[in-house]
Coordinates of C-alpha atoms in Angstrom, one line a residue:
M1 CA -29.7 18.1 -50.8
R2 CA -31.3 16.4 -47.8
L3 CA -35.7 17.2 -48.0
F4 CA -37.5 16.6 -44.8
H5 CA -40.8 16.4 -43.3
V6 CA -41.1 16.4 -39.2
S7 CA -43.6 15.0 -37.2
E8 CA -45.0 13.7 -33.4
E9 CA -47.5 11.4 -36.1
P10 CA -45.5 7.5 -36.1
D11 CA -47.0 6.3 -39.7
I12 CA -47.8 8.5 -42.3
P13 CA -47.6 6.0 -45.5
V14 CA -48.1 9.2 -48.0
F15 CA -48.1 12.8 -48.1
H16 CA -51.2 14.2 -50.3
P17 CA -50.6 18.1 -51.4
R18 CA -52.9 20.1 -48.6
L19 CA -54.6 23.9 -49.1
P20 CA -51.9 26.7 -47.7
T21 CA -53.4 29.5 -44.8
R22 CA -50.8 31.7 -45.6
A23 CA -51.7 34.7 -47.5
D24 CA -48.6 34.7 -49.7
L25 CA -49.4 31.7 -51.5
D26 CA -52.4 30.5 -53.6
P27 CA -54.8 29.2 -51.8
A28 CA -56.1 27.0 -54.3
V29 CA -53.1 25.3 -54.9
G30 CA -52.8 22.2 -52.5
L31 CA -48.4 22.0 -51.0
V32 CA -46.6 19.3 -49.6
W33 CA -43.8 21.1 -47.7
A34 CA -39.9 20.0 -46.4
I35 CA -37.7 21.8 -44.9
D36 CA -34.0 21.2 -45.8
E37 CA -31.4 19.6 -43.7
A38 CA -29.8 22.9 -43.2
R39 CA -32.8 24.6 -41.2
L40 CA -34.2 20.6 -39.8
P41 CA -33.1 22.1 -36.6
N42 CA -36.0 24.6 -36.2
F43 CA -38.5 21.8 -36.3
L44 CA -36.5 19.3 -33.9
T45 CA -39.2 20.5 -31.5
P46 CA -42.5 18.7 -30.1
R47 CA -44.8 21.2 -32.8
D48 CA -46.6 23.5 -31.2
C49 CA -43.1 24.6 -28.8
P50 CA -43.1 27.8 -29.4
R51 CA -39.6 28.9 -30.3
V52 CA -37.3 31.7 -31.5
T53 CA -35.0 29.9 -34.7
Y54 CA -32.2 31.9 -36.0
H55 CA -28.3 31.3 -37.5
V56 CA -25.8 33.1 -39.4
S57 CA -26.4 34.4 -42.8
E58 CA -24.3 36.2 -45.9
A59 CA -24.7 39.3 -44.5
A60 CA -24.5 39.1 -40.6
T61 CA -22.2 41.2 -38.7
A62 CA -19.0 40.4 -36.4
A63 CA -21.0 42.4 -33.4
D64 CA -24.2 40.1 -34.4
R65 CA -22.5 37.5 -34.0
E66 CA -20.2 38.1 -30.8
A67 CA -23.9 39.6 -29.3
F68 CA -26.2 36.6 -29.5
F69 CA -23.8 32.7 -30.3
T70 CA -21.6 31.7 -27.1
A71 CA -18.4 31.2 -29.3
G72 CA -18.5 28.1 -31.7
Y73 CA -22.5 28.1 -32.9
T74 CA -24.1 29.2 -36.1
H75 CA -27.2 28.2 -35.6
A76 CA -29.5 28.8 -32.8
V77 CA -32.8 27.9 -31.0
I78 CA -34.6 29.7 -28.0
I79 CA -37.4 27.7 -26.4
E80 CA -39.5 28.9 -23.5
E81 CA -38.4 27.0 -19.8
A82 CA -41.8 25.5 -19.8
W83 CA -41.2 23.0 -23.2
R84 CA -37.7 21.7 -21.6
Q85 CA -39.8 18.4 -19.6
R86 CA -41.6 18.0 -23.5
M87 CA -38.1 18.9 -25.6
R88 CA -37.1 15.4 -23.6
E89 CA -40.2 14.0 -23.7
T90 CA -41.8 13.8 -27.1
T91 CA -40.4 11.9 -30.3
L92 CA -40.4 13.1 -33.3
Y93 CA -40.6 11.4 -36.6
L94 CA -37.9 12.6 -39.9
Y95 CA -39.8 11.3 -43.2
E96 CA -37.4 12.2 -45.8
F97 CA -37.8 12.6 -49.7
A98 CA -36.5 12.5 -52.2
P99 CA -36.2 15.9 -53.6
D100 CA -37.4 16.0 -57.0
G101 CA -40.4 17.5 -57.7
F102 CA -40.4 20.0 -55.2
I103 CA -39.3 23.6 -55.4
L104 CA -37.6 25.6 -53.7
Q105 CA -40.1 28.2 -51.5
D106 CA -38.2 30.0 -49.1
P107 CA -34.1 30.9 -49.4
V108 CA -34.4 31.8 -45.5
A109 CA -36.5 29.0 -44.1
G110 CA -35.1 26.5 -46.4
Y111 CA -39.0 25.3 -47.5
Y112 CA -39.8 23.4 -50.3
V113 CA -42.6 22.3 -51.6
A114 CA -44.6 20.0 -54.6
K115 CA -47.4 20.2 -55.8
T116 CA -47.8 16.2 -55.6
T117 CA -48.4 13.5 -53.9
R118 CA -45.2 12.5 -52.2
V119 CA -44.3 9.3 -50.1
P120 CA -41.5 9.2 -47.5
I121 CA -38.3 7.4 -48.9
A122 CA -37.5 6.4 -45.3
R123 CA -38.6 7.7 -41.9
H124 CA -36.2 8.8 -39.3
I125 CA -36.8 8.5 -35.8
I126 CA -35.5 11.3 -33.3
N127 CA -36.1 10.0 -29.0
N128 CA -34.8 12.8 -27.8
P129 CA -34.4 16.2 -29.3
L130 CA -32.4 17.8 -27.3
T131 CA -29.8 15.4 -27.6
E132 CA -30.3 15.3 -30.9
L133 CA -29.5 19.4 -31.2
H134 CA -26.9 19.3 -29.8
R135 CA -25.7 16.6 -31.6
R136 CA -26.3 19.0 -34.7
G137 CA -24.2 21.3 -33.1
V138 CA -27.6 24.1 -32.6
E139 CA -27.3 25.8 -29.6
V140 CA -30.5 25.4 -27.2
R141 CA -31.2 28.1 -24.8
F142 CA -34.2 27.9 -22.8
T143 CA -35.9 31.4 -21.2
E144 CA -39.3 32.6 -19.1
N145 CA -40.2 34.2 -22.2
L146 CA -38.8 34.6 -25.6
W147 CA -40.3 38.1 -27.0
P148 CA -37.8 39.8 -25.8
I149 CA -35.2 37.5 -28.4
A150 CA -37.6 37.5 -30.4
D151 CA -37.8 41.3 -30.6
K152 CA -33.7 41.6 -31.3
V153 CA -33.2 39.2 -33.3
T154 CA -35.3 40.5 -36.2
A155 CA -34.2 43.4 -35.6
S156 CA -30.4 41.3 -36.3
T157 CA -28.2 40.5 -39.3
L158 CA -28.8 36.9 -39.2
N159 CA -32.0 35.0 -40.4
W160 CA -34.2 34.0 -38.3
S161 CA -37.4 32.3 -37.3
L162 CA -40.0 33.4 -35.3
C163 CA -42.5 29.4 -34.3
R164 CA -45.4 29.1 -33.4
M165 CA -45.9 32.2 -30.8
K166 CA -49.1 31.9 -30.3
N167 CA -48.1 29.4 -28.1
A168 CA -45.6 32.1 -26.3
K169 CA -46.5 33.3 -22.6
A170 CA -47.4 37.5 -23.3
R171 CA -44.7 39.9 -23.8
E172 CA -44.0 40.7 -20.7

């Protein structure tokens, strides 16, 4: 298993645990967050980029597969059109961690956490996130407004994630 942290910061030598702000986690226990390779495409965008991501789940119906994917794809990232240029211009840094010391926090999202300071074992540079998503076989689509697809995918049988939606355009 490979675990990563995605950042726009080029030189992070060490990751110290940070106190979580999520209501479902103990606010007194600091964590280092990582993402598994299968869900890494959900984070191959500029950090503040609003996006709807989804992938096929074991429970996915044939109807949802047909409705949400172009033939052959099983993972999609939907981004607002206003972010297209930033997707082309942003450089991302993938900090890879040894998996020991991490525990699975969310199996659908692919989140892993560690309670101790972590030092990356490698740093990979992504000069064009769009190219990298395509290289990984991810369907990328652009839309003027994310809310219509967000509403549809959250009612589907797919595994999904809505990221940075506070930065999305208002519902139409």
